[in-house]
Tab-separated table of C-alpha atoms in Angstrom:
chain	number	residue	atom	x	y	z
D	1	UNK	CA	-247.018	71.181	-117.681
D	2	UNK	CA	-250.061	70.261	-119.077
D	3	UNK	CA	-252.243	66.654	-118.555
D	4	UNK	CA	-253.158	65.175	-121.618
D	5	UNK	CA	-256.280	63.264	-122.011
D	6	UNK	CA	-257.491	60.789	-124.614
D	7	UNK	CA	-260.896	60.162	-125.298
D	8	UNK	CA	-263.131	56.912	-126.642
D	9	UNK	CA	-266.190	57.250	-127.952
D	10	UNK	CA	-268.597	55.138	-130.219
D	11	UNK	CA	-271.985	57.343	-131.126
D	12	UNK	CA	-273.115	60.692	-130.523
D	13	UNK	CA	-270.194	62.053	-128.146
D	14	UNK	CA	-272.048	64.360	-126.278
D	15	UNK	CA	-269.791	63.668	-123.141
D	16	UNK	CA	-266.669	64.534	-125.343
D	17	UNK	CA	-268.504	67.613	-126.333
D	18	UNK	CA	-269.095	68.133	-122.740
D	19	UNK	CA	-265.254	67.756	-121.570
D	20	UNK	CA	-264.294	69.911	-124.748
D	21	UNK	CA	-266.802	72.870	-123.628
D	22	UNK	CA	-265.861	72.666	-119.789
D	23	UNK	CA	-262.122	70.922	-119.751
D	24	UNK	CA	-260.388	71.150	-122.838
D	25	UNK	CA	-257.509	73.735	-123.051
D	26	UNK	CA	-258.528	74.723	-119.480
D	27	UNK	CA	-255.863	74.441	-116.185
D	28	UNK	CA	-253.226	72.782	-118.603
D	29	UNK	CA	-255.485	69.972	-119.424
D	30	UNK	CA	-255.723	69.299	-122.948
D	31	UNK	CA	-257.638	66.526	-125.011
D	32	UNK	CA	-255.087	65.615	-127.512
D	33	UNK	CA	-257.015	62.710	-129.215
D	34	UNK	CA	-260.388	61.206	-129.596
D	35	UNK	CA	-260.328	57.682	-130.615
D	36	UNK	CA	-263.575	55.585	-132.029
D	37	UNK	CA	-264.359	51.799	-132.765
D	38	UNK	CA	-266.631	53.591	-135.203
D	39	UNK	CA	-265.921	55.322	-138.029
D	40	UNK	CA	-269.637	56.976	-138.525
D	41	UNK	CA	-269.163	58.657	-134.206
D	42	UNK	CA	-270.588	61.827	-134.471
D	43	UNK	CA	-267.863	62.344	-131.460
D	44	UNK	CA	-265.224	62.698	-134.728
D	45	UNK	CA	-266.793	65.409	-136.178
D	46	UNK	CA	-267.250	66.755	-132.712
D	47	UNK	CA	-263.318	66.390	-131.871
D	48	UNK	CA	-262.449	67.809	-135.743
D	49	UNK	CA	-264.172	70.820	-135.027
D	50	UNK	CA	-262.680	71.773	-131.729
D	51	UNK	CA	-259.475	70.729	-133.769
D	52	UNK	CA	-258.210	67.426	-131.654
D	53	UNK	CA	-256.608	64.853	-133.399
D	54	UNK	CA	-259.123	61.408	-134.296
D	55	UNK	CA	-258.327	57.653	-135.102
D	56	UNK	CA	-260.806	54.982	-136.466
D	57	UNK	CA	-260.099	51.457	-134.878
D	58	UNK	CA	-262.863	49.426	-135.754
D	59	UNK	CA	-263.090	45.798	-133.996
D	60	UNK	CA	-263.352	44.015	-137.622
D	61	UNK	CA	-260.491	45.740	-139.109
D	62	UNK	CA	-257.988	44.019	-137.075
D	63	UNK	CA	-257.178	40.370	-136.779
D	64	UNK	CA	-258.499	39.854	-133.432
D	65	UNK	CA	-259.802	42.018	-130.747
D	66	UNK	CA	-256.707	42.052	-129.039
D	67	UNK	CA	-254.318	43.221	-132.049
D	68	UNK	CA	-257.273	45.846	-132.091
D	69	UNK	CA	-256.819	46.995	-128.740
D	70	UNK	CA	-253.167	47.190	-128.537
D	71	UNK	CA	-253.293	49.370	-131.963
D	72	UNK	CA	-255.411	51.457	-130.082
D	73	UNK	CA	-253.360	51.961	-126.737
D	74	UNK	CA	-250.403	52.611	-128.839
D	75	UNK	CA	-252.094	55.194	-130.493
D	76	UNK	CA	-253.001	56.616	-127.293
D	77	UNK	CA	-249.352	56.561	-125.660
D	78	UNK	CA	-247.740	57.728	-128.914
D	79	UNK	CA	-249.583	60.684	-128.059
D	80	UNK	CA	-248.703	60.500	-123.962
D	81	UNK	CA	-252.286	60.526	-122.744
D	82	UNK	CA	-252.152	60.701	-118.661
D	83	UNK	CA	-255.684	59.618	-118.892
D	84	UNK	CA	-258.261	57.730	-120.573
D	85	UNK	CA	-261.752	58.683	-120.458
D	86	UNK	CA	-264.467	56.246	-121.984
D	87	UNK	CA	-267.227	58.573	-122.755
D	88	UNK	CA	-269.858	56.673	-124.422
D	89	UNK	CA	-267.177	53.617	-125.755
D	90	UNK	CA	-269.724	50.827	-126.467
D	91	UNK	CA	-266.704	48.159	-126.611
D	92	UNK	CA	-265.081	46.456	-123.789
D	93	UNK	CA	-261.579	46.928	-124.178
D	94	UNK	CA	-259.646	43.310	-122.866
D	95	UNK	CA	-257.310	42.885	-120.106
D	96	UNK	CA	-253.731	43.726	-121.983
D	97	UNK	CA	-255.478	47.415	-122.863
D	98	UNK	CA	-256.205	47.752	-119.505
D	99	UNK	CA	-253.338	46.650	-117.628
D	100	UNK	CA	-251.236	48.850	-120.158
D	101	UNK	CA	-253.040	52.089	-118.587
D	102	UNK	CA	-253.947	50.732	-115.004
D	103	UNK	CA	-255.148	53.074	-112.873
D	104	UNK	CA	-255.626	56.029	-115.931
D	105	UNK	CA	-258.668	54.704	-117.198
D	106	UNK	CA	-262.105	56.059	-116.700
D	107	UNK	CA	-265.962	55.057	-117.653
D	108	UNK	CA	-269.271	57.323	-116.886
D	109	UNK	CA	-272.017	54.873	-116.375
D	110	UNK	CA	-276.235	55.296	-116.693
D	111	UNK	CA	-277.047	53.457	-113.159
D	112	UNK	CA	-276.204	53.296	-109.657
D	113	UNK	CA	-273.265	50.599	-110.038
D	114	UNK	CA	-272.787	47.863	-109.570
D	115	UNK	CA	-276.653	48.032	-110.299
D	116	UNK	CA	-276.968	47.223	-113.834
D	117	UNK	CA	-273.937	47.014	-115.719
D	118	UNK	CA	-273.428	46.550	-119.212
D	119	UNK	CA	-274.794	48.494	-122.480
D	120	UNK	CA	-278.544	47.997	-121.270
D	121	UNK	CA	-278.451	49.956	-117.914
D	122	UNK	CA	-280.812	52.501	-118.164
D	123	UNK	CA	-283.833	50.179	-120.589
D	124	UNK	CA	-283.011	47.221	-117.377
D	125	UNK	CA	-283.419	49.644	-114.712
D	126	UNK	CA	-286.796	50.843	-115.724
D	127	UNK	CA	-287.841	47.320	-116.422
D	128	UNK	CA	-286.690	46.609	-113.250
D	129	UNK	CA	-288.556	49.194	-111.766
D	130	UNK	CA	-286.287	51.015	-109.179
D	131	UNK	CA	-287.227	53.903	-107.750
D	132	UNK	CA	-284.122	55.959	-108.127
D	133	UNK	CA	-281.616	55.891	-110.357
D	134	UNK	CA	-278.321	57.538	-111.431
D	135	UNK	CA	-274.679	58.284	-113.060
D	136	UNK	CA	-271.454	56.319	-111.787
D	137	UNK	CA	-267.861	57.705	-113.036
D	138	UNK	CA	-265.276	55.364	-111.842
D	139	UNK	CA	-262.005	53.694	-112.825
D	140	UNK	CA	-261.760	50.378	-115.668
D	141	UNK	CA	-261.001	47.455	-114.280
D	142	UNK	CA	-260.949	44.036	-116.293
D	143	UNK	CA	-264.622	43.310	-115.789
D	144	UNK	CA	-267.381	45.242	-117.242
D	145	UNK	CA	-268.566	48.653	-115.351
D	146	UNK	CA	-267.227	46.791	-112.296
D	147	UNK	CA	-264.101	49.120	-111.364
D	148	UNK	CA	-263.659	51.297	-108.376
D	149	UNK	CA	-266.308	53.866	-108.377
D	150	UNK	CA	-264.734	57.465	-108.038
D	151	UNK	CA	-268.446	59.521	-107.494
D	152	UNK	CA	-271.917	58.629	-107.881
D	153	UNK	CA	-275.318	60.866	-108.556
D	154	UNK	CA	-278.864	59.598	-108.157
D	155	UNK	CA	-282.055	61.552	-109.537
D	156	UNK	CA	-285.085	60.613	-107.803
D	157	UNK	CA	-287.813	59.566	-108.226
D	158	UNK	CA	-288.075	57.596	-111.131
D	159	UNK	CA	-291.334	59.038	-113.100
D	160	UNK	CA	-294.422	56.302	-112.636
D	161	UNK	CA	-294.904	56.882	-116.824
D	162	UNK	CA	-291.273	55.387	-117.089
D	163	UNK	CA	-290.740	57.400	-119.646
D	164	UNK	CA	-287.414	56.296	-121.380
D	165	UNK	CA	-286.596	59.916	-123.189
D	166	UNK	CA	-287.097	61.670	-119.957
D	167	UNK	CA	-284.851	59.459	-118.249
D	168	UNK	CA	-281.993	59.926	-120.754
D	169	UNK	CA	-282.178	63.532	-120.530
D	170	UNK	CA	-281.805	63.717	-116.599
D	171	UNK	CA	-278.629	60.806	-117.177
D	172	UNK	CA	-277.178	63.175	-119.879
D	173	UNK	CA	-277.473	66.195	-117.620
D	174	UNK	CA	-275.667	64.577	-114.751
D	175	UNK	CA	-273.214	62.984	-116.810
D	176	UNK	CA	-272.246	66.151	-118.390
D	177	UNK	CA	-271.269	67.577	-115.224
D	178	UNK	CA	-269.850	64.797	-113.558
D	179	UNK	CA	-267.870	63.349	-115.802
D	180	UNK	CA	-265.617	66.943	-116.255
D	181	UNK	CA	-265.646	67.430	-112.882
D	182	UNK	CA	-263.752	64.074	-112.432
D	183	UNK	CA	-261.546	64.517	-114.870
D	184	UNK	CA	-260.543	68.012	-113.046
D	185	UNK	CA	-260.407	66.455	-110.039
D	186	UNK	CA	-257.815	64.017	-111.369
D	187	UNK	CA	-255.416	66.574	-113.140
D	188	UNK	CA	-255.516	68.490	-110.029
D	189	UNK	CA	-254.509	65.289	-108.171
D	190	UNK	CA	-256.999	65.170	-106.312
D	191	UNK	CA	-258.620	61.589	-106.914
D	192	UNK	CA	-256.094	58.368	-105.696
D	193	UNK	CA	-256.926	54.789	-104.624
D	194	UNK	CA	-256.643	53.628	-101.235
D	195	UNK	CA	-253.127	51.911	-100.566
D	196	UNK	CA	-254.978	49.843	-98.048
D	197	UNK	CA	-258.950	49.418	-99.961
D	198	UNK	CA	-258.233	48.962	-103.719
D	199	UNK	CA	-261.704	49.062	-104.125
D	200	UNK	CA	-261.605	53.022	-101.931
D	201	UNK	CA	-261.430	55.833	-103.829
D	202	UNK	CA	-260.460	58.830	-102.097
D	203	UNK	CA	-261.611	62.214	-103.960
D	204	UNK	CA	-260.664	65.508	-102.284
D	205	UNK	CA	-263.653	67.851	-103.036
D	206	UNK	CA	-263.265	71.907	-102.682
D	207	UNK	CA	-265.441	71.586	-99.536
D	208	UNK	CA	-262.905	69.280	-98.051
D	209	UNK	CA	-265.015	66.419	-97.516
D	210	UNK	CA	-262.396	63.350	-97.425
B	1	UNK	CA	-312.915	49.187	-90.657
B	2	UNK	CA	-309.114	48.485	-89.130
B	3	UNK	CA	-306.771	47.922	-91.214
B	4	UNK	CA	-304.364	44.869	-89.907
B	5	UNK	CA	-300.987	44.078	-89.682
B	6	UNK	CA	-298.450	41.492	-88.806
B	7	UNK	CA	-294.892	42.340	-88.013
B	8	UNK	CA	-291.962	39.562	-88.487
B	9	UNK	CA	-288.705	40.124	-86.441
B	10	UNK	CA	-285.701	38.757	-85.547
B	11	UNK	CA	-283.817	40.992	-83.348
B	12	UNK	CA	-283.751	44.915	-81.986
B	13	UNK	CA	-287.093	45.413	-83.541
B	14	UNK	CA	-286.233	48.927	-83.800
B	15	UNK	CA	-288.403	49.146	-87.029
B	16	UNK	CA	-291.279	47.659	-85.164
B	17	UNK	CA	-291.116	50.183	-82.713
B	18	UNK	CA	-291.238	52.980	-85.443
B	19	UNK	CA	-294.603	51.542	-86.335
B	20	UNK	CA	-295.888	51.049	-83.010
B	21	UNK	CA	-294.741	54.927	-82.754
B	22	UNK	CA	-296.136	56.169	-86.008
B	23	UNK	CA	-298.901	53.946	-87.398
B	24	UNK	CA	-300.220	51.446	-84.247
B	25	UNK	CA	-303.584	53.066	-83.523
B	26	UNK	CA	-303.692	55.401	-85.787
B	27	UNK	CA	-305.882	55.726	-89.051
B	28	UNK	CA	-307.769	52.489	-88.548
B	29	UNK	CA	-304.265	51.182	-88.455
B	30	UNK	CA	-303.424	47.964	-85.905
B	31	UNK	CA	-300.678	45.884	-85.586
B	32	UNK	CA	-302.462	42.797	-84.149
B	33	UNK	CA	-299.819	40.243	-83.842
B	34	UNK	CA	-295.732	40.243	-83.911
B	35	UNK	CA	-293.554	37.420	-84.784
B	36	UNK	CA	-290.134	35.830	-84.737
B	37	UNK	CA	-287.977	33.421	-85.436
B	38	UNK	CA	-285.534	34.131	-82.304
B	39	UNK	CA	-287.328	33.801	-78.817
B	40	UNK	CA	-284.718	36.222	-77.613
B	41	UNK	CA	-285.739	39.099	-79.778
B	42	UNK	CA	-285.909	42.290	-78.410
B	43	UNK	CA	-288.882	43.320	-80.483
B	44	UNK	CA	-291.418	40.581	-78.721
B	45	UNK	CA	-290.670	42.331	-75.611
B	46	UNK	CA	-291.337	45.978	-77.608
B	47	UNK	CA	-294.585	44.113	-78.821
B	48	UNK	CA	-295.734	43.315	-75.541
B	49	UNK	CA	-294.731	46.502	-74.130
B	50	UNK	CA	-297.487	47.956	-76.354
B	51	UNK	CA	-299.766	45.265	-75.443
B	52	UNK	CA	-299.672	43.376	-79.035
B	53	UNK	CA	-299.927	39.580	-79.107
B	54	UNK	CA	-296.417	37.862	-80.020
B	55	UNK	CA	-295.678	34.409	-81.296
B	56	UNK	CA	-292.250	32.510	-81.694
B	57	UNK	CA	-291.711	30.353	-84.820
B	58	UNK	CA	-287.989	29.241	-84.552
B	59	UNK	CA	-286.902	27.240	-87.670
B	60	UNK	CA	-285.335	24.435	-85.380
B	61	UNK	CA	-288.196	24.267	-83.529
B	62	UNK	CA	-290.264	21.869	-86.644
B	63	UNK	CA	-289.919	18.975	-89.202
B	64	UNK	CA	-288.798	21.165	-92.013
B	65	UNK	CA	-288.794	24.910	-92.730
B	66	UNK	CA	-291.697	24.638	-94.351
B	67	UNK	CA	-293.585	23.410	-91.665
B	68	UNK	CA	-292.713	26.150	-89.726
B	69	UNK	CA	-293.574	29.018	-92.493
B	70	UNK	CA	-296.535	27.030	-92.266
B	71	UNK	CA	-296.935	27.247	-88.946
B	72	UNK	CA	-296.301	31.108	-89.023
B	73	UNK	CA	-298.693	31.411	-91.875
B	74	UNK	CA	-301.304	29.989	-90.060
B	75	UNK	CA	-300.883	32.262	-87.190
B	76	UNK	CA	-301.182	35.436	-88.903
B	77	UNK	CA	-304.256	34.059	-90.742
B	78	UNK	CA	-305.963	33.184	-88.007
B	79	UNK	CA	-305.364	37.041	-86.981
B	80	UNK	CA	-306.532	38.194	-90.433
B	81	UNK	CA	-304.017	40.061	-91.212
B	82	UNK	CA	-304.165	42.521	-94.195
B	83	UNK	CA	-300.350	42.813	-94.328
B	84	UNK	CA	-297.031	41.383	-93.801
B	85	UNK	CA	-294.470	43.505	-92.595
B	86	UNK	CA	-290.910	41.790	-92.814
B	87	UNK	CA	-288.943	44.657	-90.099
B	88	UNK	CA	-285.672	43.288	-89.743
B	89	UNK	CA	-286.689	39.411	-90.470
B	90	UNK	CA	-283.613	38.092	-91.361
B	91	UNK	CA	-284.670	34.597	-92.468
B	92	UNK	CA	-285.932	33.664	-96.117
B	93	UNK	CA	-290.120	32.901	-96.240
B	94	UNK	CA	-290.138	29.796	-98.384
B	95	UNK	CA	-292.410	30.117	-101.601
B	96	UNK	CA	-296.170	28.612	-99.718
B	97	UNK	CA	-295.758	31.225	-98.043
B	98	UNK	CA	-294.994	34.277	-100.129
B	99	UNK	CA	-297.919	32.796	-102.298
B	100	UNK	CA	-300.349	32.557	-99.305
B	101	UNK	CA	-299.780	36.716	-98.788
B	102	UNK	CA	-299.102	36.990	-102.126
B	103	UNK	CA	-299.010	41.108	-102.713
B	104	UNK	CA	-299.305	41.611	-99.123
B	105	UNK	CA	-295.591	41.816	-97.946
B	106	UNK	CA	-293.439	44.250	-97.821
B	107	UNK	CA	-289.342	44.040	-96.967
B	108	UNK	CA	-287.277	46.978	-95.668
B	109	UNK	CA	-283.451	46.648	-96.873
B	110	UNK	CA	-280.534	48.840	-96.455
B	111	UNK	CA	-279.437	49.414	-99.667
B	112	UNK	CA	-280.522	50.382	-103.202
B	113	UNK	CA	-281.799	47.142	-104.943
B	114	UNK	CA	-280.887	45.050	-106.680
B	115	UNK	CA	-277.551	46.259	-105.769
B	116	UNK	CA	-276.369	44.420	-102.610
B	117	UNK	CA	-279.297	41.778	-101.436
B	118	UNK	CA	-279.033	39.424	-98.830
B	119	UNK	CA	-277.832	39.544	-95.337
B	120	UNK	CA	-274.613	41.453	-95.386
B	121	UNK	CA	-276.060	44.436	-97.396
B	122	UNK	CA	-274.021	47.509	-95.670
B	123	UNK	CA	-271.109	45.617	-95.147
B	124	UNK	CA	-270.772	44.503	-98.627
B	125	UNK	CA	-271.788	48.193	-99.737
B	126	UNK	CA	-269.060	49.901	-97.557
B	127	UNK	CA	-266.340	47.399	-99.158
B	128	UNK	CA	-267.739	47.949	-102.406
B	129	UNK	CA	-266.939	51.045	-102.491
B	130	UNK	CA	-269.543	52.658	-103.007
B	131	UNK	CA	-270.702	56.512	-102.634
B	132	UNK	CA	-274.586	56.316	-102.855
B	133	UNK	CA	-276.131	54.115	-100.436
B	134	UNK	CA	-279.856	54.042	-99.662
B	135	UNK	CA	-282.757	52.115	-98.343
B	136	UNK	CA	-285.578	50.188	-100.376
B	137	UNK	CA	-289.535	49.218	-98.950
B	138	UNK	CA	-290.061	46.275	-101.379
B	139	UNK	CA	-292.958	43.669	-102.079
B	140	UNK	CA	-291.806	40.287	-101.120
B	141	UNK	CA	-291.555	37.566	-103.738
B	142	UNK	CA	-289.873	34.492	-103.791
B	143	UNK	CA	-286.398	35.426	-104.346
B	144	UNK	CA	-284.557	37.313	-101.820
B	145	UNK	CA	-284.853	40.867	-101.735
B	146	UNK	CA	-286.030	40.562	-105.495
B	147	UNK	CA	-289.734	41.754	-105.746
B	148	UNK	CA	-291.490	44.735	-107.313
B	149	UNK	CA	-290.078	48.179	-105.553
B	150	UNK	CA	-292.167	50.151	-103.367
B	151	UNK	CA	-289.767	53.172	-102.786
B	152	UNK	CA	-286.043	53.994	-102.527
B	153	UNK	CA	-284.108	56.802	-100.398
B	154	UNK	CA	-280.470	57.478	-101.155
B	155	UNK	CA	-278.352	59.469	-98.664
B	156	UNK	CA	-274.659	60.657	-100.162
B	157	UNK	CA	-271.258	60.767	-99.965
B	158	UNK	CA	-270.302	57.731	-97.765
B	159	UNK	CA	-268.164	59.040	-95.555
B	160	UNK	CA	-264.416	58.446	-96.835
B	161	UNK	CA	-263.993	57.110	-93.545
B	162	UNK	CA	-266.700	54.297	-94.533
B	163	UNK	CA	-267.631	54.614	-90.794
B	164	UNK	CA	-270.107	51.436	-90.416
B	165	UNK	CA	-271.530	52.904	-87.129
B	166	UNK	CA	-272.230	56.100	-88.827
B	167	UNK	CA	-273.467	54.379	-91.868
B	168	UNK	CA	-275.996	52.245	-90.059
B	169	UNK	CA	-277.551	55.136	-88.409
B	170	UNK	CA	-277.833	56.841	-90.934
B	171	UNK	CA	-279.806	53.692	-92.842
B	172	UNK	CA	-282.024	53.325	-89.431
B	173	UNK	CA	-283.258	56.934	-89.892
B	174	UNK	CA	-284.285	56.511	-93.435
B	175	UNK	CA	-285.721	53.234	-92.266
B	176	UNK	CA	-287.461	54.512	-89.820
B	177	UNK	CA	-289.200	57.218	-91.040
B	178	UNK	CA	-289.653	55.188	-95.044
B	179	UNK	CA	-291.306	51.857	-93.726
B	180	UNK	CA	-293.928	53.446	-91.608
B	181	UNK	CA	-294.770	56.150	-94.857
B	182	UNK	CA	-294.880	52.770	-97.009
B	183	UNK	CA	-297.544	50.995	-94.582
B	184	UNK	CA	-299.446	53.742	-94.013
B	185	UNK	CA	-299.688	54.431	-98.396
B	186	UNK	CA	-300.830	50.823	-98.536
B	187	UNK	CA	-303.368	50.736	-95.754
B	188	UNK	CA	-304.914	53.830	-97.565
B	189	UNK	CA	-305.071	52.248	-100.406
B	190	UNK	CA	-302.604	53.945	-102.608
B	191	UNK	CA	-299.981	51.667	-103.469
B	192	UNK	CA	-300.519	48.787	-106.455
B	193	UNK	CA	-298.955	47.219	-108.694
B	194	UNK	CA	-299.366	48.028	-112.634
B	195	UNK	CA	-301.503	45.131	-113.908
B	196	UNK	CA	-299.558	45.989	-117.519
B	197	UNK	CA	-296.257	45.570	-115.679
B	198	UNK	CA	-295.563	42.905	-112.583
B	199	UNK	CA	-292.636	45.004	-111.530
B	200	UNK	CA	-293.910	48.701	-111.433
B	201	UNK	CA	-295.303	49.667	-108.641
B	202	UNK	CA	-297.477	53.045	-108.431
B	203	UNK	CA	-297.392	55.167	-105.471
B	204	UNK	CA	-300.353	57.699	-105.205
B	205	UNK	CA	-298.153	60.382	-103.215
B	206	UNK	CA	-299.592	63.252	-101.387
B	207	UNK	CA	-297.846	65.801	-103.535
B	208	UNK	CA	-299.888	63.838	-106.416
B	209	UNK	CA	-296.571	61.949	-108.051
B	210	UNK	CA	-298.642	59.416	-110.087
């Protein structure tokens, strides 16, 4: 039995090409579609090559954002996705989308949620000046980055130059590892919600920490 | 040339007596005077333990709370102090007096601003949900928990258990080994703030990370 797994993305994709390298077609779990708001991703050309299915649902070529989004999530469960990984989606997708995959939706983030969400997160932080900062996977919720947060990664210290390129390149490191790794973690089952603490996520990790 | 400092508490104090431990007499480094809002604080009896002067400045105790920041203001004045060290103050310094010191306080709060400011920080943290949580050494500014960012020390996973007893020790051992680093940076003259840039602080580590 194998655990299907749609993708968003809206630019470069180099999550999606990290999940395709280190996921895809791997324990039974298979990316069967990579969806885009934007017709130009590079993340299309990325899922084309590695052979996965792609659809183009741009905001404007709908009458409204929310005949957009339920285009989109039919898309996705023509297709049976168990999970939905925003990886690099630029768009917040509304409540109905959300509600209509509760629970099988996930986001990587650039900061230390709930420090700094929104599109911004890693140009506020340093503006901000924090010390450290970091990578937050968790699930979608209705607000924006606010879910519950499955894991977390912080790279310190923050380099006194600021140095915006440097920064991305540490984010993109972690995220390329952490965002797989969650998405193993959930086709193995390992990664559920607290009955009791809808805001707990409980992850079982290899070394049995839970 | 001594170097001189004046400690605000409000309760246990148990940051004070990390300073008294690690920096009191040490360096050119004194802590001349400690204050509080609460008469029963345990730190004023730590403080006279090590023979410093103490002073109580309850907020019930004048006209208006600003007559009382005034109050305290003068005191530590009068005891030329070179910096304000807010360990475990839990009230808010109104603006005359964040501009009288201006640059010359420093905060110690358990968690990673600007995530989770304000008095309820781990609590709020642990329901949260989150799996990073931290300490920050701040400069004080008129907001709470708001200014420019001296340093920040995650420790990882929160327990699944989100354990506050375990949790809180944990925090206390960062605390108590990050504020006293932070005072003694400043009284050496290593810690400023970048003229160009009102939040970034620059740290002149020993390892040379500048």
């Amino acid at each position: 039995m194998s655990f299907r797994i749609g993708v968003l993305v809206s630019g470069e994709g180099s999550n999606l090409q990290a999940l395709i390298d280190s996921v895809h077609g791997q324990d039974g779990i298979e990316i069967v579609c990579v969806g885009s708001n934007n017709p130009d991703a590079r993340g299309l050309v990325r899922a084309e090559t590695a052979g996965i299915a792609t659809g183009v649902f741009p905001a404007g070529g709908y009458g409204s954002r929310e005949e957009r989004d339920a285009a989109l999530a039919d898309w996705l469960a023509e297709r049976r996705v168990d999970l939905v990984v925003l990886a690099g989606f630029m768009e917040v997708l509304g409540p109905v989308f959300v509600r209509r995959f509760a629970g099988r939706i996930v986001n990587v983030h650039p900061s230390l949620l709930p420090a700094f969400p929104g599109v911004h997160a890693i140009d506020e932080a340093l503006a901000h000046g924090v010390r450290l900062m970091g990578v937050t996977v968790h699930f979608v919720d209705e607000r924006v980055d606010s879910g519950p947060i499955i894991t977390q990664e912080a790279f310190d210290p923050v380099p006194y130059s600021r140095d915006i390129a440097a920064v991305e390149k540490r984010v993109h490191e972690i995220e390329h590892r952490l965002l797989p790794h969650v998405v193993r973690l959930i086709a193995a089952g390992r990664v559920r919600i607290d009955p009791d603490q809808p805001r707990h996520v409980i992850v079982e990790e290899d070394d049995g920490d839970h």
